[in-house]
């Protein structure tokens, strides 16, 4: 799905072609483990993941680095708090596999908010989804045991373990890799 | 500030009068301690606080009820996850003082997303703000000591303690009321 198709499907079926979009889109290929947005950088693009998997981590004073998100193809991502506030990013985004990414310049998007229905529809929808995802993760961490959260992830992304090392999945679930191995054995048996 | 003035100031200076807004607005007065949205209710309105203070709490399995937010005049609020997903609310919203509230029906707002620039600008902006507030609170809870968080709240809302009982402020900060008393004494001296 392209950005145009994403917009047609999710927010505005009447948009016909890319010329109607009030922002430029630049495609690039990046290699596994490349940094997309680094700690301390100000986010000046919104990204759409055409192919691949992206990992978002956070490193808070005194804590180990935590994986807070994975993004899969056909989703938007970026260091959104930094994008909105122009403050340095406190998250770190890397390519977990080779990726193809479409980038929209922050300036294009933000400038078009004053008069573009499409830009506002798209940004409203994405922000709603980011907000809901965050609330859900927070709630799940507080209320669901690790095995249930693991099953949820598998249900949403059945191919997850083909592409993401077990130790990273464990760090995302906030548990020890050995606990995850136990959970996986229990589920298989 | 009215909803119209909020829109003119924050997202679209070209809107001239309320007739241009693609949703109805119903004003009502509610009494201190009245429930605005209850646990389990599906949120079918977005609210704008004209006067007063509103409290949002959450009650998660096994936990005590936690205060997660206060809203002051000139801000939008509602049980937003419920508003977006039509799932039962897991937060509880009450009037902490007598309040005047403007309500926008969910249906009006959501239906207007298909073609209204103003509705999408407004909802995009509010969702961004809700998201940033949530991130900030989460980050502050992890990285700042209680006294610093208390000073932040006082800086943002100097009149807070005139209207909110100390035990509620303590529950919002996630500390014991006695710890808050100690912090307040240290700050005064």
mmCIF file of C-alpha atoms in Angstrom:
data_model
loop_
_atom_site.group_PDB
_atom_site.id
_atom_site.type_symbol
_atom_site.label_atom_id
_atom_site.label_comp_id
_atom_site.label_asym_id
_atom_site.label_seq_id
_atom_site.Cartn_x
_atom_site.Cartn_y
_atom_site.Cartn_z
ATOM 1 C CA UNK A 1 0.000 0.000 0.000
ATOM 2 C CA UNK A 2 1.392 3.446 -0.947
ATOM 3 C CA UNK A 3 0.804 6.665 1.026
ATOM 4 C CA UNK A 4 -1.841 7.607 -1.547
ATOM 5 C CA UNK A 5 -3.625 4.258 -1.062
ATOM 6 C CA UNK A 6 -3.340 4.614 2.725
ATOM 7 C CA UNK A 7 -5.068 8.005 2.510
ATOM 8 C CA UNK A 8 -7.762 6.709 0.153
ATOM 9 C CA UNK A 9 -8.462 3.697 2.360
ATOM 10 C CA UNK A 10 -8.327 5.303 5.798
ATOM 11 C CA UNK A 11 -9.382 8.942 5.538
ATOM 12 C CA UNK A 12 -10.398 10.220 2.126
ATOM 13 C CA UNK A 13 -11.575 7.994 -0.766
ATOM 14 C CA UNK A 14 -11.946 11.026 -3.055
ATOM 15 C CA UNK A 15 -8.243 11.732 -3.455
ATOM 16 C CA UNK A 16 -7.361 10.569 -6.969
ATOM 17 C CA UNK A 17 -3.612 10.886 -7.399
ATOM 18 C CA UNK A 18 -0.370 11.909 -5.763
ATOM 19 C CA UNK A 19 -0.429 15.394 -7.305
ATOM 20 C CA UNK A 20 -3.301 16.239 -4.972
ATOM 21 C CA UNK A 21 -1.131 15.625 -1.905
ATOM 22 C CA UNK A 22 0.172 18.908 -0.451
ATOM 23 C CA UNK A 23 3.569 17.490 0.477
ATOM 24 C CA UNK A 24 6.538 15.895 -1.246
ATOM 25 C CA UNK A 25 7.406 12.215 -0.762
ATOM 26 C CA UNK A 26 10.977 10.932 -1.033
ATOM 27 C CA UNK A 27 11.636 7.200 -1.174
ATOM 28 C CA UNK A 28 14.834 5.657 0.157
ATOM 29 C CA UNK A 29 16.250 2.233 0.940
ATOM 30 C CA UNK A 30 18.024 1.741 4.215
ATOM 31 C CA UNK A 31 20.078 -1.120 5.560
ATOM 32 C CA UNK A 32 19.419 -3.300 8.576
ATOM 33 C CA UNK A 33 20.637 -1.582 11.793
ATOM 34 C CA UNK A 34 20.828 1.872 10.183
ATOM 35 C CA UNK A 35 19.692 4.671 12.476
ATOM 36 C CA UNK A 36 16.629 6.513 11.185
ATOM 37 C CA UNK A 37 16.283 8.995 14.083
ATOM 38 C CA UNK A 38 18.909 9.222 16.813
ATOM 39 C CA UNK A 39 18.613 10.322 20.444
ATOM 40 C CA UNK A 40 18.896 14.104 20.661
ATOM 41 C CA UNK A 41 18.017 14.718 17.020
ATOM 42 C CA UNK A 42 15.058 16.980 16.166
ATOM 43 C CA UNK A 43 12.618 15.001 14.030
ATOM 44 C CA UNK A 44 12.096 16.825 10.764
ATOM 45 C CA UNK A 45 10.331 14.140 8.754
ATOM 46 C CA UNK A 46 7.340 11.832 9.031
ATOM 47 C CA UNK A 47 8.066 8.350 7.680
ATOM 48 C CA UNK A 48 5.901 5.761 6.001
ATOM 49 C CA UNK A 49 7.230 2.223 6.078
ATOM 50 C CA UNK A 50 6.847 0.629 2.640
ATOM 51 C CA UNK A 51 8.838 -2.523 3.461
ATOM 52 C CA UNK A 52 10.611 -3.876 6.525
ATOM 53 C CA UNK A 53 10.451 -3.547 10.298
ATOM 54 C CA UNK A 54 11.486 -0.619 12.454
ATOM 55 C CA UNK A 55 12.314 -0.589 16.178
ATOM 56 C CA UNK A 56 11.802 2.303 18.595
ATOM 57 C CA UNK A 57 13.692 2.389 21.907
ATOM 58 C CA UNK A 58 13.961 4.796 24.781
ATOM 59 C CA UNK A 59 16.730 5.328 27.292
ATOM 60 C CA UNK A 60 15.715 7.042 30.488
ATOM 61 C CA UNK A 61 18.095 8.166 33.214
ATOM 62 C CA UNK A 62 19.130 5.229 35.355
ATOM 63 C CA UNK A 63 17.246 2.721 33.245
ATOM 64 C CA UNK A 64 18.368 0.222 30.670
ATOM 65 C CA UNK A 65 17.362 0.980 27.120
ATOM 66 C CA UNK A 66 13.794 -0.216 26.560
ATOM 67 C CA UNK A 67 12.170 -1.224 23.294
ATOM 68 C CA UNK A 68 8.827 0.549 23.233
ATOM 69 C CA UNK A 69 7.579 -0.157 19.739
ATOM 70 C CA UNK A 70 7.930 -2.102 16.530
ATOM 71 C CA UNK A 71 6.485 -0.803 13.274
ATOM 72 C CA UNK A 72 5.636 -3.010 10.303
ATOM 73 C CA UNK A 73 4.968 -2.170 6.643
ATOM 74 C CA UNK A 74 2.094 0.196 5.770
ATOM 75 C CA UNK A 75 2.363 2.294 8.899
ATOM 76 C CA UNK A 76 3.540 5.819 9.617
ATOM 77 C CA UNK A 77 6.165 6.399 12.283
ATOM 78 C CA UNK A 78 8.657 9.010 13.505
ATOM 79 C CA UNK A 79 9.814 10.509 16.791
ATOM 80 C CA UNK A 80 6.428 12.186 17.071
ATOM 81 C CA UNK A 81 6.855 14.213 20.274
ATOM 82 C CA UNK A 82 10.007 15.718 18.756
ATOM 83 C CA UNK A 83 8.202 16.290 15.440
ATOM 84 C CA UNK A 84 5.429 18.197 17.251
ATOM 85 C CA UNK A 85 7.528 20.200 19.734
ATOM 86 C CA UNK A 86 10.864 20.559 17.890
ATOM 87 C CA UNK A 87 12.562 19.315 21.077
ATOM 88 C CA UNK A 88 15.401 16.747 20.809
ATOM 89 C CA UNK A 89 14.133 13.191 20.412
ATOM 90 C CA UNK A 90 14.249 10.957 23.478
ATOM 91 C CA UNK A 91 13.619 7.905 21.338
ATOM 92 C CA UNK A 92 15.913 6.100 18.963
ATOM 93 C CA UNK A 93 14.573 4.577 15.739
ATOM 94 C CA UNK A 94 16.497 1.935 13.803
ATOM 95 C CA UNK A 95 15.860 -0.404 10.889
ATOM 96 C CA UNK A 96 15.517 -3.926 12.259
ATOM 97 C CA UNK A 97 15.613 -5.334 8.716
ATOM 98 C CA UNK A 98 16.480 -3.747 5.365
ATOM 99 C CA UNK A 99 13.694 -1.194 4.824
ATOM 100 C CA UNK A 100 12.096 0.934 2.145
ATOM 101 C CA UNK A 101 10.847 4.224 3.547
ATOM 102 C CA UNK A 102 8.865 7.164 2.181
ATOM 103 C CA UNK A 103 9.670 10.444 3.925
ATOM 104 C CA UNK A 104 7.481 13.556 4.147
ATOM 105 C CA UNK A 105 9.278 16.764 5.227
ATOM 106 C CA UNK A 106 7.917 18.140 8.506
ATOM 107 C CA UNK A 107 7.756 21.635 6.996
ATOM 108 C CA UNK A 108 5.585 20.511 4.063
ATOM 109 C CA UNK A 109 3.127 18.736 6.319
ATOM 110 C CA UNK A 110 2.910 21.366 9.060
ATOM 111 C CA UNK A 111 2.598 24.254 6.586
ATOM 112 C CA UNK A 112 -0.252 22.496 4.805
ATOM 113 C CA UNK A 113 -2.276 22.201 8.050
ATOM 114 C CA UNK A 114 -3.521 25.787 7.542
ATOM 115 C CA UNK A 115 -5.550 24.916 4.454
ATOM 116 C CA UNK A 116 -5.347 21.247 3.419
ATOM 117 C CA UNK A 117 -8.233 18.951 4.309
ATOM 118 C CA UNK A 118 -6.156 15.890 3.314
ATOM 119 C CA UNK A 119 -3.166 16.748 5.521
ATOM 120 C CA UNK A 120 -5.377 17.380 8.523
ATOM 121 C CA UNK A 121 -7.368 14.183 7.927
ATOM 122 C CA UNK A 122 -4.183 12.161 7.622
ATOM 123 C CA UNK A 123 -2.481 13.704 10.665
ATOM 124 C CA UNK A 124 -5.649 13.449 12.755
ATOM 125 C CA UNK A 125 -6.035 9.781 11.905
ATOM 126 C CA UNK A 126 -2.382 8.888 12.525
ATOM 127 C CA UNK A 127 -2.296 10.797 15.826
ATOM 128 C CA UNK A 128 -5.474 9.011 16.974
ATOM 129 C CA UNK A 129 -3.871 5.645 16.153
ATOM 130 C CA UNK A 130 -0.591 6.504 17.898
ATOM 131 C CA UNK A 131 -2.539 7.639 20.956
ATOM 132 C CA UNK A 132 -4.667 4.469 21.062
ATOM 133 C CA UNK A 133 -1.626 2.234 20.591
ATOM 134 C CA UNK A 134 0.132 3.965 23.471
ATOM 135 C CA UNK A 135 -2.890 3.697 25.789
ATOM 136 C CA UNK A 136 -3.318 0.026 24.916
ATOM 137 C CA UNK A 137 0.327 -0.818 25.574
ATOM 138 C CA UNK A 138 0.267 1.034 28.899
ATOM 139 C CA UNK A 139 -2.933 -0.714 29.941
ATOM 140 C CA UNK A 140 -1.704 -4.147 28.829
ATOM 141 C CA UNK A 141 1.556 -3.747 30.757
ATOM 142 C CA UNK A 142 -0.458 -3.057 33.901
ATOM 143 C CA UNK A 143 -3.202 -5.623 33.511
ATOM 144 C CA UNK A 144 -2.067 -8.582 31.373
ATOM 145 C CA UNK A 145 0.528 -11.227 32.252
ATOM 146 C CA UNK A 146 3.506 -11.598 29.888
ATOM 147 C CA UNK A 147 2.213 -14.792 28.231
ATOM 148 C CA UNK A 148 -1.056 -13.110 27.290
ATOM 149 C CA UNK A 149 0.780 -10.069 25.904
ATOM 150 C CA UNK A 150 3.030 -12.401 23.911
ATOM 151 C CA UNK A 151 -0.011 -14.139 22.406
ATOM 152 C CA UNK A 152 -1.513 -10.738 21.529
ATOM 153 C CA UNK A 153 1.639 -9.763 19.659
ATOM 154 C CA UNK A 154 1.679 -13.101 17.812
ATOM 155 C CA UNK A 155 -1.965 -12.658 16.846
ATOM 156 C CA UNK A 156 -1.346 -9.156 15.485
ATOM 157 C CA UNK A 157 1.952 -9.998 13.813
ATOM 158 C CA UNK A 158 2.156 -13.765 13.223
ATOM 159 C CA UNK A 159 5.523 -13.437 11.432
ATOM 160 C CA UNK A 160 7.080 -11.494 14.263
ATOM 161 C CA UNK A 161 9.515 -14.190 15.381
ATOM 162 C CA UNK A 162 10.719 -14.824 11.848
ATOM 163 C CA UNK A 163 12.146 -11.315 11.803
ATOM 164 C CA UNK A 164 12.750 -10.189 15.374
ATOM 165 C CA UNK A 165 15.271 -11.941 17.651
ATOM 166 C CA UNK A 166 13.764 -13.476 20.790
ATOM 167 C CA UNK A 167 15.796 -11.244 23.110
ATOM 168 C CA UNK A 168 14.294 -8.143 21.449
ATOM 169 C CA UNK A 169 10.757 -9.489 21.794
ATOM 170 C CA UNK A 170 11.511 -10.123 25.483
ATOM 171 C CA UNK A 171 12.781 -6.558 25.935
ATOM 172 C CA UNK A 172 9.630 -5.274 24.262
ATOM 173 C CA UNK A 173 7.451 -7.368 26.586
ATOM 174 C CA UNK A 174 9.516 -6.180 29.556
ATOM 175 C CA UNK A 175 10.515 -9.698 30.633
ATOM 176 C CA UNK A 176 13.682 -11.786 30.839
ATOM 177 C CA UNK A 177 14.545 -13.735 27.627
ATOM 178 C CA UNK A 178 14.456 -16.976 29.687
ATOM 179 C CA UNK A 179 10.902 -16.233 30.820
ATOM 180 C CA UNK A 180 9.932 -15.774 27.184
ATOM 181 C CA UNK A 181 11.529 -19.140 26.272
ATOM 182 C CA UNK A 182 9.461 -20.791 29.017
ATOM 183 C CA UNK A 183 6.292 -19.095 27.771
ATOM 184 C CA UNK A 184 7.018 -20.212 24.206
ATOM 185 C CA UNK A 185 7.582 -23.815 25.300
ATOM 186 C CA UNK A 186 4.323 -23.829 27.261
ATOM 187 C CA UNK A 187 2.422 -22.470 24.253
ATOM 188 C CA UNK A 188 3.911 -24.978 21.809
ATOM 189 C CA UNK A 189 3.233 -27.943 24.091
ATOM 190 C CA UNK B 1 -12.515 31.767 25.523
ATOM 191 C CA UNK B 2 -15.346 30.103 23.570
ATOM 192 C CA UNK B 3 -14.931 27.082 21.260
ATOM 193 C CA UNK B 4 -15.024 29.500 18.314
ATOM 194 C CA UNK B 5 -12.254 31.618 19.842
ATOM 195 C CA UNK B 6 -10.259 28.457 20.654
ATOM 196 C CA UNK B 7 -10.457 27.431 16.990
ATOM 197 C CA UNK B 8 -9.542 30.918 15.750
ATOM 198 C CA UNK B 9 -6.582 31.145 18.105
ATOM 199 C CA UNK B 10 -5.162 27.625 17.802
ATOM 200 C CA UNK B 11 -5.952 26.242 14.369
ATOM 201 C CA UNK B 12 -7.812 28.497 11.957
ATOM 202 C CA UNK B 13 -7.932 32.324 12.219
ATOM 203 C CA UNK B 14 -10.224 32.547 9.169
ATOM 204 C CA UNK B 15 -13.316 31.063 10.824
ATOM 205 C CA UNK B 16 -15.641 34.023 11.390
ATOM 206 C CA UNK B 17 -18.618 32.778 13.364
ATOM 207 C CA UNK B 18 -20.253 29.782 14.973
ATOM 208 C CA UNK B 19 -22.465 29.088 11.952
ATOM 209 C CA UNK B 20 -19.353 27.933 10.107
ATOM 210 C CA UNK B 21 -18.755 25.150 12.630
ATOM 211 C CA UNK B 22 -19.975 21.779 11.309
ATOM 212 C CA UNK B 23 -21.249 20.589 14.688
ATOM 213 C CA UNK B 24 -23.759 21.650 17.302
ATOM 214 C CA UNK B 25 -22.701 22.952 20.713
ATOM 215 C CA UNK B 26 -24.860 22.518 23.813
ATOM 216 C CA UNK B 27 -24.010 24.405 26.985
ATOM 217 C CA UNK B 28 -24.837 23.063 30.422
ATOM 218 C CA UNK B 29 -24.069 23.803 34.065
ATOM 219 C CA UNK B 30 -23.088 20.937 36.299
ATOM 220 C CA UNK B 31 -22.611 20.708 40.026
ATOM 221 C CA UNK B 32 -19.492 19.867 41.980
ATOM 222 C CA UNK B 33 -19.003 16.054 42.214
ATOM 223 C CA UNK B 34 -21.417 15.325 39.345
ATOM 224 C CA UNK B 35 -20.269 12.501 37.088
ATOM 225 C CA UNK B 36 -19.629 13.603 33.516
ATOM 226 C CA UNK B 37 -18.535 10.207 32.127
ATOM 227 C CA UNK B 38 -18.762 7.044 34.211
ATOM 228 C CA UNK B 39 -16.752 3.826 34.073
ATOM 229 C CA UNK B 40 -18.232 1.502 31.438
ATOM 230 C CA UNK B 41 -20.088 4.241 29.580
ATOM 231 C CA UNK B 42 -19.392 4.749 25.873
ATOM 232 C CA UNK B 43 -18.280 8.344 25.331
ATOM 233 C CA UNK B 44 -20.611 10.023 22.882
ATOM 234 C CA UNK B 45 -19.609 13.645 23.335
ATOM 235 C CA UNK B 46 -16.494 15.807 23.291
ATOM 236 C CA UNK B 47 -16.530 18.449 26.030
ATOM 237 C CA UNK B 48 -15.096 21.924 26.245
ATOM 238 C CA UNK B 49 -14.631 23.301 29.739
ATOM 239 C CA UNK B 50 -15.892 26.881 29.892
ATOM 240 C CA UNK B 51 -15.580 27.249 33.671
ATOM 241 C CA UNK B 52 -14.434 25.008 36.520
ATOM 242 C CA UNK B 53 -12.116 22.050 37.066
ATOM 243 C CA UNK B 54 -12.600 18.443 36.020
ATOM 244 C CA UNK B 55 -10.895 15.313 37.379
ATOM 245 C CA UNK B 56 -10.141 12.105 35.454
ATOM 246 C CA UNK B 57 -9.457 8.874 37.348
ATOM 247 C CA UNK B 58 -8.766 5.299 36.384
ATOM 248 C CA UNK B 59 -9.386 2.070 38.267
ATOM 249 C CA UNK B 60 -7.335 -0.882 37.116
ATOM 250 C CA UNK B 61 -7.761 -4.405 38.369
ATOM 251 C CA UNK B 62 -6.072 -4.847 41.706
ATOM 252 C CA UNK B 63 -5.125 -1.179 41.955
ATOM 253 C CA UNK B 64 -6.526 1.706 43.926
ATOM 254 C CA UNK B 65 -8.282 4.347 41.892
ATOM 255 C CA UNK B 66 -5.693 6.736 40.474
ATOM 256 C CA UNK B 67 -6.182 10.351 39.455
ATOM 257 C CA UNK B 68 -4.563 10.690 36.055
ATOM 258 C CA UNK B 69 -5.588 14.163 34.983
ATOM 259 C CA UNK B 70 -7.070 17.515 35.906
ATOM 260 C CA UNK B 71 -8.567 19.798 33.279
ATOM 261 C CA UNK B 72 -8.980 23.550 33.693
ATOM 262 C CA UNK B 73 -11.061 26.106 31.777
ATOM 263 C CA UNK B 74 -10.503 26.547 28.027
ATOM 264 C CA UNK B 75 -9.554 22.944 27.366
ATOM 265 C CA UNK B 76 -11.240 20.050 25.605
ATOM 266 C CA UNK B 77 -11.646 16.740 27.423
ATOM 267 C CA UNK B 78 -13.608 13.478 27.272
ATOM 268 C CA UNK B 79 -12.963 9.760 27.643
ATOM 269 C CA UNK B 80 -11.051 9.907 24.387
ATOM 270 C CA UNK B 81 -10.143 6.233 23.876
ATOM 271 C CA UNK B 82 -13.825 5.385 24.310
ATOM 272 C CA UNK B 83 -14.820 8.247 21.981
ATOM 273 C CA UNK B 84 -12.492 6.872 19.272
ATOM 274 C CA UNK B 85 -13.171 3.148 19.654
ATOM 275 C CA UNK B 86 -16.764 3.075 20.993
ATOM 276 C CA UNK B 87 -15.518 0.729 23.732
ATOM 277 C CA UNK B 88 -16.686 1.248 27.342
ATOM 278 C CA UNK B 89 -14.730 3.960 29.144
ATOM 279 C CA UNK B 90 -12.094 2.820 31.632
ATOM 280 C CA UNK B 91 -11.829 6.316 33.034
ATOM 281 C CA UNK B 92 -14.211 8.236 35.219
ATOM 282 C CA UNK B 93 -14.682 11.989 34.780
ATOM 283 C CA UNK B 94 -16.209 14.171 37.486
ATOM 284 C CA UNK B 95 -16.691 17.862 38.163
ATOM 285 C CA UNK B 96 -14.288 18.887 40.923
ATOM 286 C CA UNK B 97 -16.006 22.279 41.206
ATOM 287 C CA UNK B 98 -19.250 23.615 39.744
ATOM 288 C CA UNK B 99 -18.612 23.672 35.985
ATOM 289 C CA UNK B 100 -19.950 25.136 32.771
ATOM 290 C CA UNK B 101 -19.453 22.770 29.863
ATOM 291 C CA UNK B 102 -20.019 22.923 26.105
ATOM 292 C CA UNK B 103 -20.733 19.528 24.558
ATOM 293 C CA UNK B 104 -20.234 18.500 20.921
ATOM 294 C CA UNK B 105 -22.020 15.269 19.871
ATOM 295 C CA UNK B 106 -19.578 12.568 18.776
ATOM 296 C CA UNK B 107 -21.681 11.873 15.684
ATOM 297 C CA UNK B 108 -21.571 15.505 14.500
ATOM 298 C CA UNK B 109 -17.826 15.671 14.878
ATOM 299 C CA UNK B 110 -16.973 12.269 13.407
ATOM 300 C CA UNK B 111 -19.354 12.685 10.453
ATOM 301 C CA UNK B 112 -17.814 16.039 9.617
ATOM 302 C CA UNK B 113 -14.309 14.517 9.342
ATOM 303 C CA UNK B 114 -15.085 13.420 5.777
ATOM 304 C CA UNK B 115 -15.252 16.972 4.438
ATOM 305 C CA UNK B 116 -14.649 19.664 7.072
ATOM 306 C CA UNK B 117 -11.238 21.327 7.246
ATOM 307 C CA UNK B 118 -12.152 22.949 10.580
ATOM 308 C CA UNK B 119 -13.197 19.711 12.300
ATOM 309 C CA UNK B 120 -10.053 17.919 11.186
ATOM 310 C CA UNK B 121 -7.831 20.840 12.212
ATOM 311 C CA UNK B 122 -9.489 20.995 15.624
ATOM 312 C CA UNK B 123 -9.369 17.232 16.239
ATOM 313 C CA UNK B 124 -5.794 16.962 14.977
ATOM 314 C CA UNK B 125 -4.674 19.754 17.290
ATOM 315 C CA UNK B 126 -6.493 18.410 20.355
ATOM 316 C CA UNK B 127 -5.245 14.860 19.754
ATOM 317 C CA UNK B 128 -1.676 16.140 19.430
ATOM 318 C CA UNK B 129 -2.029 17.993 22.739
ATOM 319 C CA UNK B 130 -3.547 14.993 24.529
ATOM 320 C CA UNK B 131 -0.750 12.802 23.205
ATOM 321 C CA UNK B 132 1.983 15.228 24.295
ATOM 322 C CA UNK B 133 0.421 15.668 27.743
ATOM 323 C CA UNK B 134 0.324 11.917 28.207
ATOM 324 C CA UNK B 135 3.949 11.425 27.103
ATOM 325 C CA UNK B 136 5.085 14.244 29.379
ATOM 326 C CA UNK B 137 3.274 12.849 32.409
ATOM 327 C CA UNK B 138 4.657 9.359 31.779
ATOM 328 C CA UNK B 139 8.187 10.695 31.371
ATOM 329 C CA UNK B 140 7.944 12.960 34.434
ATOM 330 C CA UNK B 141 6.709 10.067 36.594
ATOM 331 C CA UNK B 142 9.780 8.068 35.593
ATOM 332 C CA UNK B 143 12.417 10.766 35.733
ATOM 333 C CA UNK B 144 11.434 13.559 38.140
ATOM 334 C CA UNK B 145 11.185 13.391 41.941
ATOM 335 C CA UNK B 146 7.807 14.260 43.488
ATOM 336 C CA UNK B 147 8.887 17.730 44.716
ATOM 337 C CA UNK B 148 9.943 18.724 41.205
ATOM 338 C CA UNK B 149 6.661 17.441 39.729
ATOM 339 C CA UNK B 150 4.749 19.368 42.381
ATOM 340 C CA UNK B 151 6.592 22.581 41.464
ATOM 341 C CA UNK B 152 5.821 21.944 37.771
ATOM 342 C CA UNK B 153 2.117 21.636 38.543
ATOM 343 C CA UNK B 154 2.205 24.833 40.640
ATOM 344 C CA UNK B 155 3.979 26.683 37.833
ATOM 345 C CA UNK B 156 1.415 25.569 35.246
ATOM 346 C CA UNK B 157 -1.610 26.075 37.510
ATOM 347 C CA UNK B 158 -0.712 28.494 40.331
ATOM 348 C CA UNK B 159 -4.262 28.437 41.730
ATOM 349 C CA UNK B 160 -4.364 24.663 41.887
ATOM 350 C CA UNK B 161 -4.351 24.346 45.662
ATOM 351 C CA UNK B 162 -7.110 26.901 46.050
ATOM 352 C CA UNK B 163 -9.449 24.486 44.307
ATOM 353 C CA UNK B 164 -8.090 20.970 44.665
ATOM 354 C CA UNK B 165 -7.781 19.273 48.073
ATOM 355 C CA UNK B 166 -4.223 18.310 49.042
ATOM 356 C CA UNK B 167 -5.069 14.589 49.167
ATOM 357 C CA UNK B 168 -6.191 14.707 45.496
ATOM 358 C CA UNK B 169 -3.030 16.501 44.427
ATOM 359 C CA UNK B 170 -1.037 13.797 46.260
ATOM 360 C CA UNK B 171 -2.993 11.045 44.465
ATOM 361 C CA UNK B 172 -2.307 12.780 41.164
ATOM 362 C CA UNK B 173 1.430 12.979 41.953
ATOM 363 C CA UNK B 174 1.374 9.334 43.034
ATOM 364 C CA UNK B 175 2.652 10.058 46.554
ATOM 365 C CA UNK B 176 1.348 9.875 50.112
ATOM 366 C CA UNK B 177 -0.467 13.042 51.350
ATOM 367 C CA UNK B 178 2.049 13.266 54.215
ATOM 368 C CA UNK B 179 4.937 13.315 51.758
ATOM 369 C CA UNK B 180 3.211 16.161 49.941
ATOM 370 C CA UNK B 181 2.811 18.094 53.212
ATOM 371 C CA UNK B 182 6.546 17.673 53.842
ATOM 372 C CA UNK B 183 7.363 18.885 50.338
ATOM 373 C CA UNK B 184 5.105 21.905 50.768
ATOM 374 C CA UNK B 185 6.740 22.832 54.092
ATOM 375 C CA UNK B 186 10.213 22.575 52.548
ATOM 376 C CA UNK B 187 9.172 24.808 49.658
ATOM 377 C CA UNK B 188 7.585 27.442 51.882
ATOM 378 C CA UNK B 189 10.563 27.606 54.246
#
